Coordinates of N, CA and C in Angstrom, one line a residue:
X12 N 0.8 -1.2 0.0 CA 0.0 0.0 0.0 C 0.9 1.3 0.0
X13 N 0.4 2.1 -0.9 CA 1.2 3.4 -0.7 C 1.3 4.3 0.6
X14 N 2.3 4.5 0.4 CA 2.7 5.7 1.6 C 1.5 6.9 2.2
X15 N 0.9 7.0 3.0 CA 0.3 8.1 3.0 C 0.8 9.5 2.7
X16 N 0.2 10.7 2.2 CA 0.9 11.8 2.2 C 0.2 12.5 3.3
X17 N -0.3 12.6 4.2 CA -1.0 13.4 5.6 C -0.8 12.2 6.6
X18 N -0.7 12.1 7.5 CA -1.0 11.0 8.7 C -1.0 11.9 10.0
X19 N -2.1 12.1 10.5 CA -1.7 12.8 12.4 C -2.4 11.7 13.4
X20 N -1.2 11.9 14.4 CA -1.8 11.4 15.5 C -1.8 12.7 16.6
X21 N -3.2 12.2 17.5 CA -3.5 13.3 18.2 C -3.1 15.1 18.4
X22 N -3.0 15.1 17.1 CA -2.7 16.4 16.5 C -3.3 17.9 17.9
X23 N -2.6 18.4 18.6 CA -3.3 19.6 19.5 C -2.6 20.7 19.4
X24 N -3.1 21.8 19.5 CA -2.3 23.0 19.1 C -3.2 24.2 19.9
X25 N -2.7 24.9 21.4 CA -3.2 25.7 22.1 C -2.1 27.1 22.1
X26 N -2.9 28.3 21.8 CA -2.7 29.5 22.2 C -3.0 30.4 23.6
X27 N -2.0 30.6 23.5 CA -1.7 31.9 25.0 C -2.2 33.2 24.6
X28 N -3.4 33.7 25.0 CA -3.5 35.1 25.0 C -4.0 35.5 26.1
X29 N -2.9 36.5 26.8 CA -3.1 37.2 27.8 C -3.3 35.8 29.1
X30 N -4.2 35.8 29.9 CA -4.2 35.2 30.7 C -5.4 33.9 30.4
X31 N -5.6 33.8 28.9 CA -6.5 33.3 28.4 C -5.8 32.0 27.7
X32 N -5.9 30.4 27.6 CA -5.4 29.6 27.0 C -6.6 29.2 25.8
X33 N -6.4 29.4 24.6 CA -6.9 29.1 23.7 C -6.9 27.8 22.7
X34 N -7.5 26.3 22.8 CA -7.3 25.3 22.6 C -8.3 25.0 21.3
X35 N -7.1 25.9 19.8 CA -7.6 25.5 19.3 C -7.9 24.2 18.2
X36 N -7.3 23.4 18.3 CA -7.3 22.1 18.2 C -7.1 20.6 19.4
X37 N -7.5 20.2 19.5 CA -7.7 19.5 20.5 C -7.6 17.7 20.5
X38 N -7.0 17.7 19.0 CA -6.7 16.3 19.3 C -7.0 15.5 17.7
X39 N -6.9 15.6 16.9 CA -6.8 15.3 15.4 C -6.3 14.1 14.9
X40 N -6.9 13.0 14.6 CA -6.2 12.0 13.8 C -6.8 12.0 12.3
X41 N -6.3 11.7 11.4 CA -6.1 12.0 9.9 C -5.2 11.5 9.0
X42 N -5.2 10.7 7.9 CA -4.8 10.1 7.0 C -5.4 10.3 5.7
X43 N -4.6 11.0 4.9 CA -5.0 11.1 3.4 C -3.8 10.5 2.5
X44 N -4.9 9.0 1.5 CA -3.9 8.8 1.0 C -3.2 9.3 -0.7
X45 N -2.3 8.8 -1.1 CA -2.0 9.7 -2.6 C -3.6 9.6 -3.3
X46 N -3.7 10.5 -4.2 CA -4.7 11.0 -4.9 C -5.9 11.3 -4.8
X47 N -5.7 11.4 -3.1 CA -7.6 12.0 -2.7 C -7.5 13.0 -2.8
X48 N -8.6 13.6 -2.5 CA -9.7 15.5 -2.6 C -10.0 15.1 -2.0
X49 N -9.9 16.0 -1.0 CA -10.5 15.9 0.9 C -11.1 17.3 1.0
X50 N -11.9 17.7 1.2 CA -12.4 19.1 1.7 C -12.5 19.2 3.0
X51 N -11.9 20.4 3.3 CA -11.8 20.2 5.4 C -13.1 21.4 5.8
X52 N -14.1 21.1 6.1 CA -15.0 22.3 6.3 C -15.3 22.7 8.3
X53 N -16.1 23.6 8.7 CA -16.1 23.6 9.6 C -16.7 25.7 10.0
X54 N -17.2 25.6 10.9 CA -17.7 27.0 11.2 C -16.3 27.8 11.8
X55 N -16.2 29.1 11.8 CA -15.5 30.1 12.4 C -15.2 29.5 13.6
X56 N -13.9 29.4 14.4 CA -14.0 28.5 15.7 C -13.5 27.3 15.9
X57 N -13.5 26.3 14.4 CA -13.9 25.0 14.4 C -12.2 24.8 14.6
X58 N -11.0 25.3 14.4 CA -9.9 25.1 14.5 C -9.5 24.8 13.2
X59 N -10.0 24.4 11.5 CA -9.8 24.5 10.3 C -8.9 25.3 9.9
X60 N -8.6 26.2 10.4 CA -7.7 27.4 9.5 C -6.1 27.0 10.8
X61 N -6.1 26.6 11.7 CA -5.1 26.4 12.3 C -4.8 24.7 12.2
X62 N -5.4 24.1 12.1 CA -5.4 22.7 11.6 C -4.3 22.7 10.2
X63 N -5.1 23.8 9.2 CA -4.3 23.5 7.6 C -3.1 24.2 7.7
X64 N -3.0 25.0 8.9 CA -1.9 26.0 9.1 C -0.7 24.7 9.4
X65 N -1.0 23.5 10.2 CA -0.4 22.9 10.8 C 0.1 21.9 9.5
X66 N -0.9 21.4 9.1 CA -1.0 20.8 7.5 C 0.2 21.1 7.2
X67 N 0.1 22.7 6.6 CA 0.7 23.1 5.5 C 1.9 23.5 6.1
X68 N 2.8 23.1 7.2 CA 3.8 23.4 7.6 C 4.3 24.6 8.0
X69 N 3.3 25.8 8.3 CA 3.4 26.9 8.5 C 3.2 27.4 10.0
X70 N 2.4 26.3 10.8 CA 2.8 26.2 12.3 C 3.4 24.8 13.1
X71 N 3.6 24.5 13.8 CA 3.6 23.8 14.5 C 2.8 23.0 15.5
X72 N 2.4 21.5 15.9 CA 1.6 21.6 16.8 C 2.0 21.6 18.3
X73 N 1.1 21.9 19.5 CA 1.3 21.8 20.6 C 1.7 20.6 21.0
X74 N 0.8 19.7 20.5 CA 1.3 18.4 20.6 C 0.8 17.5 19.7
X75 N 1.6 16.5 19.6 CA 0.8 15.4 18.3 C 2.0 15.0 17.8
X76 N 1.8 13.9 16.6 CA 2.6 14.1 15.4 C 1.9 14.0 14.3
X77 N 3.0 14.7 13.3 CA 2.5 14.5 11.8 C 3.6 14.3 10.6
X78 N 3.3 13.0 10.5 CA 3.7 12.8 8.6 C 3.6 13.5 7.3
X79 N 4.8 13.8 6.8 CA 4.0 14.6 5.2 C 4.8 13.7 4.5
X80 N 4.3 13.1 3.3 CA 4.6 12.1 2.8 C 6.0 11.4 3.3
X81 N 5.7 11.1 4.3 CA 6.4 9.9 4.8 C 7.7 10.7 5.9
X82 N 7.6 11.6 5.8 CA 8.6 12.4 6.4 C 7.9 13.2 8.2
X83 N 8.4 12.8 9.0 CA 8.4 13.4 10.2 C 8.6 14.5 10.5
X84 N 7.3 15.6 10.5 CA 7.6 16.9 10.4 C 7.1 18.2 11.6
X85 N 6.7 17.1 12.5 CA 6.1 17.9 13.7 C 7.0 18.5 14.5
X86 N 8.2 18.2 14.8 CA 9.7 18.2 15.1 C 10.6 19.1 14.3
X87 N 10.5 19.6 13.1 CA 11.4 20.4 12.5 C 11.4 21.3 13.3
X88 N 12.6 22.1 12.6 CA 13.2 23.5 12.8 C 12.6 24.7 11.2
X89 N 12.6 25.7 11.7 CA 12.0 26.2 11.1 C 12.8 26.0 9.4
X90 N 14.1 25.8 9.1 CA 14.3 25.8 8.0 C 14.4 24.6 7.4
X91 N 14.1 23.4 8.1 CA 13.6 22.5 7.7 C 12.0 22.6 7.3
X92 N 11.5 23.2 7.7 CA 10.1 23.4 7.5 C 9.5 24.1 5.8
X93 N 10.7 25.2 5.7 CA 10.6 25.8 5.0 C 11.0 25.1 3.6
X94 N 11.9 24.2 3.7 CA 12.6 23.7 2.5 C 11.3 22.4 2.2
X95 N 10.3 21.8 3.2 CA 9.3 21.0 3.2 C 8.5 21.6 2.2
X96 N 8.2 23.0 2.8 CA 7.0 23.6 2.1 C 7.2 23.6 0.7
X97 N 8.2 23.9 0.6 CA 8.8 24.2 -1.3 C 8.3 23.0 -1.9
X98 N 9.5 22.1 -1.7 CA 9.5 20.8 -2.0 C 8.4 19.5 -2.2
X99 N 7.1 20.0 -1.1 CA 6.6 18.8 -0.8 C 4.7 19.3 -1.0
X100 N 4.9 20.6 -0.8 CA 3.5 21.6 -1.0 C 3.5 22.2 -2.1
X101 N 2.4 22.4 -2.8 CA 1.8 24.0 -3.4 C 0.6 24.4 -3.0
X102 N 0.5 25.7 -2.8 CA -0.5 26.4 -1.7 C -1.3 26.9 -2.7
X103 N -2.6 26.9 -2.7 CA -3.2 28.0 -3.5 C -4.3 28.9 -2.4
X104 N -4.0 29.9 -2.2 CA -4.7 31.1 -1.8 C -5.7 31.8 -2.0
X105 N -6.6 32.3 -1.0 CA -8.0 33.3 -1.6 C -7.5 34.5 -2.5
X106 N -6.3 35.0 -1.9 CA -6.0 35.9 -2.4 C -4.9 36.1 -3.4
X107 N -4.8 35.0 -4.1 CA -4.1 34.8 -5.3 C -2.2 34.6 -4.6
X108 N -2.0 35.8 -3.8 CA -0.7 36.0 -3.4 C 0.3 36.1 -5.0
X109 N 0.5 36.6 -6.0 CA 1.2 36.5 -6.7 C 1.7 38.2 -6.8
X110 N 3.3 38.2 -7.5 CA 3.4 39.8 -7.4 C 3.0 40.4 -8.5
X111 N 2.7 41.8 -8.2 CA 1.7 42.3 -9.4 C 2.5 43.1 -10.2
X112 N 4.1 43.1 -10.4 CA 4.7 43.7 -11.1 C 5.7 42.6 -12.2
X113 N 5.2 41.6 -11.9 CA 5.7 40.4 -12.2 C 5.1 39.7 -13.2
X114 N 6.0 39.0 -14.6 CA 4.7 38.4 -15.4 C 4.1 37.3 -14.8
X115 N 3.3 36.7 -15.4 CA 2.7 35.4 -15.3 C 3.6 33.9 -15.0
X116 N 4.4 34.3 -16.1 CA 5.5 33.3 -16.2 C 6.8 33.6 -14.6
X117 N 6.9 34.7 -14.7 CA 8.1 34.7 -13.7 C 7.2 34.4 -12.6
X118 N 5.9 34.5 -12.0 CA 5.2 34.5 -10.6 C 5.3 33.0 -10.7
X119 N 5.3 31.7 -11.8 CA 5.0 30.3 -11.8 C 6.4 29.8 -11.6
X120 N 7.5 31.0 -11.9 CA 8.9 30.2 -12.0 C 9.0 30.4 -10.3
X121 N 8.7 31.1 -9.8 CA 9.3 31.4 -8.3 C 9.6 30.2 -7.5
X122 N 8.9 28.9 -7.0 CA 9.3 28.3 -6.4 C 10.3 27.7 -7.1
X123 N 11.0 27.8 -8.3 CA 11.8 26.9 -8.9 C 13.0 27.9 -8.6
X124 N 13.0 28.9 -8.3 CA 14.1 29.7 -8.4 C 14.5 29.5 -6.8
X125 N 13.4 29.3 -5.8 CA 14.2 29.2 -4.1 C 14.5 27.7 -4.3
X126 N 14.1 26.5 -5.4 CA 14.5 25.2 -5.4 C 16.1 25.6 -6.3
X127 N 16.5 26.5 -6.7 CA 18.1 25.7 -7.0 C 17.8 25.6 -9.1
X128 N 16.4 25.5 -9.7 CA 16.6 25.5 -10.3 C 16.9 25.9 -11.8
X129 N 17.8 25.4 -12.4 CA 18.5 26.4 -13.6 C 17.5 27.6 -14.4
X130 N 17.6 28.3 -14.7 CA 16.8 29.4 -15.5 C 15.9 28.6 -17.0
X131 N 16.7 28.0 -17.6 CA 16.0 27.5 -18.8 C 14.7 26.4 -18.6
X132 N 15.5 25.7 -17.4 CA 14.5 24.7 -17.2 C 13.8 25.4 -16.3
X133 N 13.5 26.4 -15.1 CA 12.3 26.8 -14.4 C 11.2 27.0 -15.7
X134 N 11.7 28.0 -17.1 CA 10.9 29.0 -18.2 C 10.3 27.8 -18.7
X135 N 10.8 26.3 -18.9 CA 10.1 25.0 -19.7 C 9.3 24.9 -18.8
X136 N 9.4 24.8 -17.3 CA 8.4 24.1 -16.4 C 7.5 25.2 -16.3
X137 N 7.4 26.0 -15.8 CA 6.5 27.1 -15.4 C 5.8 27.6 -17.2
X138 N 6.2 27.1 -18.4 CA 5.2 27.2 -19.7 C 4.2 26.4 -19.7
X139 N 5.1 25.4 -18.7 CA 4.1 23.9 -18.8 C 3.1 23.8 -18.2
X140 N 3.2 24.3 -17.1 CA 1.8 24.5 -16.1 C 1.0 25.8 -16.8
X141 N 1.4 27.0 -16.8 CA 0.5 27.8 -17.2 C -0.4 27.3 -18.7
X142 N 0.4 26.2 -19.6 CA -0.2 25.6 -20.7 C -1.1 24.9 -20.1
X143 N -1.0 24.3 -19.3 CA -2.0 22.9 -18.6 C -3.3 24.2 -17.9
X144 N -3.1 24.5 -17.3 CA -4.0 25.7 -17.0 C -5.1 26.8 -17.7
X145 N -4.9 26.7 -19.4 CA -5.0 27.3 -19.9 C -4.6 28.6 -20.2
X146 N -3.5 29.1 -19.6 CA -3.1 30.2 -20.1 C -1.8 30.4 -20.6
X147 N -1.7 29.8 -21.5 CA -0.5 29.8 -22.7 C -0.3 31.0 -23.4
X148 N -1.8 31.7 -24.0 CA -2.2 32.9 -24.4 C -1.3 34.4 -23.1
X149 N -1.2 33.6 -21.8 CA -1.0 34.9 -21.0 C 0.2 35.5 -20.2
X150 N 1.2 34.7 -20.7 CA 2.1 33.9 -20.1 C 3.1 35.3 -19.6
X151 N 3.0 36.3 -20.6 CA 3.7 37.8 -20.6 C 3.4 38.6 -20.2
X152 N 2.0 38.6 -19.5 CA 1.0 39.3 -18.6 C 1.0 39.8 -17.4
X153 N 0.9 40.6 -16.8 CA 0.9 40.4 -15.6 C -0.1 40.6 -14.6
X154 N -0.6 40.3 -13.7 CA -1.3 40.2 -12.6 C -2.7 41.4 -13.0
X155 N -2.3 42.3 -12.8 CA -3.3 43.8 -12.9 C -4.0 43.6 -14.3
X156 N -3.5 43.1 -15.2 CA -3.6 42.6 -16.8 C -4.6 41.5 -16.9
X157 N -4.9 40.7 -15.9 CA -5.9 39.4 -16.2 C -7.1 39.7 -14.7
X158 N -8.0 38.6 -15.4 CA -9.1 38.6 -14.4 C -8.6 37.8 -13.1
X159 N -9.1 37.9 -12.0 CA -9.4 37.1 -11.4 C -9.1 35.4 -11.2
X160 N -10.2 35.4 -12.3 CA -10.2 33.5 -12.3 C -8.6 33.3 -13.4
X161 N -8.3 34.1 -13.7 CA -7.1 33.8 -14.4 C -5.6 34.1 -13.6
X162 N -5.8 35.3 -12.5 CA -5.1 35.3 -11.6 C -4.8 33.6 -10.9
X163 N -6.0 33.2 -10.2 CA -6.1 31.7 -9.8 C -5.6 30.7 -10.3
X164 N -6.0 30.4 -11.5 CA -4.9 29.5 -12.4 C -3.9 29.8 -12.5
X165 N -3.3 31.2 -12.6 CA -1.7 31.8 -12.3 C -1.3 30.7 -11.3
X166 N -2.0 31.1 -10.5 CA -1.9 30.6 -8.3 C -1.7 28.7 -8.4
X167 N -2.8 28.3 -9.2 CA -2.6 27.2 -9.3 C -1.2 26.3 -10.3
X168 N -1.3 26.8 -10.9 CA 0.0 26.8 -12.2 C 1.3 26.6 -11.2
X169 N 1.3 28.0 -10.2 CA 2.9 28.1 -9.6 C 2.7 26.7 -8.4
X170 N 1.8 26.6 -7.8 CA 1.9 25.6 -6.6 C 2.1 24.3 -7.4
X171 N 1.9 24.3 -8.7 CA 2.2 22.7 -8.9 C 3.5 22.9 -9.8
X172 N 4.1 23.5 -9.9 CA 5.4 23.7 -10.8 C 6.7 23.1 -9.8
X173 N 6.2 22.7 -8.9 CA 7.6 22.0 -8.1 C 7.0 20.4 -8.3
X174 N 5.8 20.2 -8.8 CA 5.4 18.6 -8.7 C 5.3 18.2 -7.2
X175 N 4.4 19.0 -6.5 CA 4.5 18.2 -5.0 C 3.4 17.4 -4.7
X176 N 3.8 17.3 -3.5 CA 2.8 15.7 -3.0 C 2.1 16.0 -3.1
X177 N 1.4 17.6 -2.0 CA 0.0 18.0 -1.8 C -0.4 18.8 -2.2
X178 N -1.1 18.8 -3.2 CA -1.9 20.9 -3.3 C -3.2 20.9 -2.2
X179 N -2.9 22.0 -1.2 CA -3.5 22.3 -0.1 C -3.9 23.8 -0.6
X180 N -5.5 23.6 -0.9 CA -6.0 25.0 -1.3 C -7.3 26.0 -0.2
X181 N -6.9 26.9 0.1 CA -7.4 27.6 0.6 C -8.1 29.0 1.0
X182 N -9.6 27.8 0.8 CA -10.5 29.0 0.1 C -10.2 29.9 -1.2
X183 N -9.9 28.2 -2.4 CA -9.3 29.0 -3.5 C -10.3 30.2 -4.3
X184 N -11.9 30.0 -4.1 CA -12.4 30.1 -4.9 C -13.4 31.5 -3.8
X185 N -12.8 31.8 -2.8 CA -13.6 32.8 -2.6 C -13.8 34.3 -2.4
X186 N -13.1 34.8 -3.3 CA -12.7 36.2 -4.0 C -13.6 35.8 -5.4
X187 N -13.9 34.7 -6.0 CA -14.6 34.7 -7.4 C -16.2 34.4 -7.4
X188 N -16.5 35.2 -8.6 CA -18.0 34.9 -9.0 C -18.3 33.7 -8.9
X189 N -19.6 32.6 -9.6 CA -20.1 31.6 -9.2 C -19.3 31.0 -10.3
X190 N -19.2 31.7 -11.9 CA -19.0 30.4 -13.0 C -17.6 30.9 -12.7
X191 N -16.3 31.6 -12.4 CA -15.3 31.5 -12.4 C -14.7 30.0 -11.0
X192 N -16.1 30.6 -9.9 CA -15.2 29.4 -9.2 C -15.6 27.8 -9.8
X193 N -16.6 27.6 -10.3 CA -16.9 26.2 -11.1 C -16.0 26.1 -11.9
X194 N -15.2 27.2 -12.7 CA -13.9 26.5 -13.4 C -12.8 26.3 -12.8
X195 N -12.5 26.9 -11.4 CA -11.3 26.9 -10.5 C -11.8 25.1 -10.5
X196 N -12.7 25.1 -9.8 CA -12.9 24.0 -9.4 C -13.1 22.3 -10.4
X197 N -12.9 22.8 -11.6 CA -13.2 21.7 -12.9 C -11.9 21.5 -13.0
X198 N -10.7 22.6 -12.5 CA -9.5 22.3 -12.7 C -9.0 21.5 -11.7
X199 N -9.5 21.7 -10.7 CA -8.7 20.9 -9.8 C -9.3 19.4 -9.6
X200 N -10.4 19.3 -10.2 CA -11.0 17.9 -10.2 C -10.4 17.0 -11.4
X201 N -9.9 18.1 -12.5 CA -9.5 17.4 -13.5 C -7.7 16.8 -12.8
X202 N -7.4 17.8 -12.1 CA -5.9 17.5 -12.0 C -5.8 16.5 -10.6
X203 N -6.8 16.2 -9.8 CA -7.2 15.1 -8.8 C -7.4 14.0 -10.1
X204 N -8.1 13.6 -11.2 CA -8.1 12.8 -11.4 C -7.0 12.2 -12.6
X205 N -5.9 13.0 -12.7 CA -4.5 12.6 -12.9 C -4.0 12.8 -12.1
X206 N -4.4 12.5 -10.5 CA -2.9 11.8 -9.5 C -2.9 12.6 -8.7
X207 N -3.2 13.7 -8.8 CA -2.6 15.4 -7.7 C -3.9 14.9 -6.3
X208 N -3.1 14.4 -5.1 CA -3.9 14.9 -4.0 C -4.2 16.0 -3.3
X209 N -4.9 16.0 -3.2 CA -5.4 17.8 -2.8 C -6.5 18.0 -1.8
X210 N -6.0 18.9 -0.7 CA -6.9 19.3 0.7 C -7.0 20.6 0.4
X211 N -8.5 20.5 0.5 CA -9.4 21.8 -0.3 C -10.3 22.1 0.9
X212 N -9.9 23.7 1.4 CA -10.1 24.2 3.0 C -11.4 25.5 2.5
X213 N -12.4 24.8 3.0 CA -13.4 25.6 2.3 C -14.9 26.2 3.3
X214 N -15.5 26.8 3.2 CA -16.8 27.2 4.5 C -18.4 26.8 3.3
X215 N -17.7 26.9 2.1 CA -19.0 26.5 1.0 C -19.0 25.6 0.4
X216 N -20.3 24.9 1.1 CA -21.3 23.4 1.0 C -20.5 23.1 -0.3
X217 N -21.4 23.8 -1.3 CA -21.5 23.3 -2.7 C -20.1 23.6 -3.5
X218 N -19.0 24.0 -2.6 CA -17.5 23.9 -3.4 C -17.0 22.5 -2.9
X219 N -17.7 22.1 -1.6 CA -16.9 20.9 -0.7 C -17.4 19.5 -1.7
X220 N -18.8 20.1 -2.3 CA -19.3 19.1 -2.9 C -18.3 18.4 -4.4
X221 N -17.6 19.0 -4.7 CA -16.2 18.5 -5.8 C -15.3 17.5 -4.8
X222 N -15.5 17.8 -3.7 CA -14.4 16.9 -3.6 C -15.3 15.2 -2.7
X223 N -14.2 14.1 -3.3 CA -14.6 12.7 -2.9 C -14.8 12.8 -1.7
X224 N -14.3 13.6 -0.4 CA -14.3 13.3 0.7 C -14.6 14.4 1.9
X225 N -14.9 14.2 2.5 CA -15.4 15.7 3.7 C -15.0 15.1 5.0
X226 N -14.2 16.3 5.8 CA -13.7 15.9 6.7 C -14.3 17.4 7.6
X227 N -15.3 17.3 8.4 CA -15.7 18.4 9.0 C -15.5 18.4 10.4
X228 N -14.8 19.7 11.0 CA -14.3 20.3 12.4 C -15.2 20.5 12.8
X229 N -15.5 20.8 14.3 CA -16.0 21.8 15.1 C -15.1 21.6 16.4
X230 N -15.1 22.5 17.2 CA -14.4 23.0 18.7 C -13.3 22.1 18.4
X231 N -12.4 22.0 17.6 CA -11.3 21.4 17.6 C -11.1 20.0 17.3
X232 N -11.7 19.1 16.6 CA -11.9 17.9 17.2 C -12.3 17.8 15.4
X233 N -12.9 16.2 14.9 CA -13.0 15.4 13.9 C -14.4 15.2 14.1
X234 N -15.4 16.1 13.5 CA -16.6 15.9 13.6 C -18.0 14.4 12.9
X235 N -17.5 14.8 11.7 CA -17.3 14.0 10.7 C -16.9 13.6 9.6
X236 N -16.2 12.1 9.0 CA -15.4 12.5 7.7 C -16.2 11.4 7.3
X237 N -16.6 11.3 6.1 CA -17.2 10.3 5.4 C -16.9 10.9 3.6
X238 N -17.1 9.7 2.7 CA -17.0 10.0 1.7 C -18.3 10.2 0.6
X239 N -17.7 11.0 -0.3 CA -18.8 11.7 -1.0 C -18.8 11.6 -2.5
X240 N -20.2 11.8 -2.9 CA -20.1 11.4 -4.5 C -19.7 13.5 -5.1
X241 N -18.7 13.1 -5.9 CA -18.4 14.6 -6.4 C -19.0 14.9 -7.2
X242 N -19.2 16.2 -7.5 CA -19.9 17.0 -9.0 C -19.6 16.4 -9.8
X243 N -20.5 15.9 -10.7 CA -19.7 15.6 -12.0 C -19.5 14.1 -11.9
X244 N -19.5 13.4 -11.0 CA -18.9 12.2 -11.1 C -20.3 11.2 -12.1
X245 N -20.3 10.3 -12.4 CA -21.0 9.2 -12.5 C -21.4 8.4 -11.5
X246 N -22.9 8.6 -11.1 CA -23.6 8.1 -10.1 C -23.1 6.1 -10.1

């Protein structure tokens, strides 16, 4: 059986404010294997946005451990952490995060450029995603120059240009209209079903509904996860 790429045990992560101890995760077990769409849902509170924070290598937990494909990562140091993120994530954001003085192409080459790699081959890989993406047409463009849902596929394009384990998206689709986010979201179902596992952090029902699986928070905890028929699929 393959390796998992997520595995936690008793995952917990509490904040200190002021004389106030804030618990907001409380105990998480979790296993995603290669090539699922998991959607993590949950109300304001539920611990979801510090949960993916933990995910995505960006915090640490209070206590617990966690595997990212196969690698023991609850324990790093922060620049172990960092070199994880590169290497083993692509993030895609509400708010695109790309720079707006920057073309299309250079915003997709970026993680290839903190990986070490050569100039010619970042410009091959980062054509290659923005092609797969559909915007081959845009590639010279920059940020201020495209819409929205074209910014997103920008976003999507650069997180997968290092080929990583996870695309962990968050709240990709909620800065966009209804039919721009149905195509954010056709994309990422199409690229789940060539191989890309993907944890898709969302508060809307009918975006969670794309993905095979729902894993829903509240007060910290594993409310319910069961699996699901996705848009589009064949009953």
């Amino acid at each position: 059986m393959s390796e998992a790429v997520i595995r936690t045990e008793g995952i917990v992560k509490h904040y200190v404010l002021g004389a106030e101890t804030v618990r907001a995760v409380r105990g998480i077990d979790l296993t995603i294997m290669p090539e699922e769409f998991v959607a993590v849902m949950g109300p304001s509170g539920s611990g979801k946005s510090t949960f993916m924070n933990i995910l995505g290598c960006l915090d640490v937990p209070t206590d617990g451990k966690y595997w990212l494909n196969g690698k023991f990562v609850s324990d790093m140091s922060e620049d172990q952490l960092a070199e994880v993120r590169n290497r083993e994530i692509g993030f895609v954001f509400q708010t695109f995060n790309l720079l707006p003085r920057a073309t299309c192409l250079h915003n997709v080459e970026l993680p290839l450029i903190y990986a070490g790699v050569p100039s010619k081959e970042r410009a091959r890989r980062a054509k290659e995603k923005l092609e797969m993406v559909g915007l081959g047409d845009r590639m010279d463009h920059k940020p201020p120059e495209i819409s929205g849902g074209q910014r997103q596929r920008v976003a999507v394009a650069r997180a997968l240009v290092n080929e990583p384990a996870l695309l962990l998206a968050d709240e990709p689709t909620g800065n966009l209209d209804s039919q721009t986010s149905t195509e954010i979201m056709e994309i990422l179902t199409t690229l789940n079903r060539e191989g890309q596992t993907i944890v898709l952090v969302t508060h809307e029902r009918d975006i969670a509904e794309y993905a095979k699986r729902q894993v829903h928070l509240r007060d910290g905890v594993i409310e319910k996860d069961f699996l699901n028929q996705p848009v589009g699929a064949t009953p």
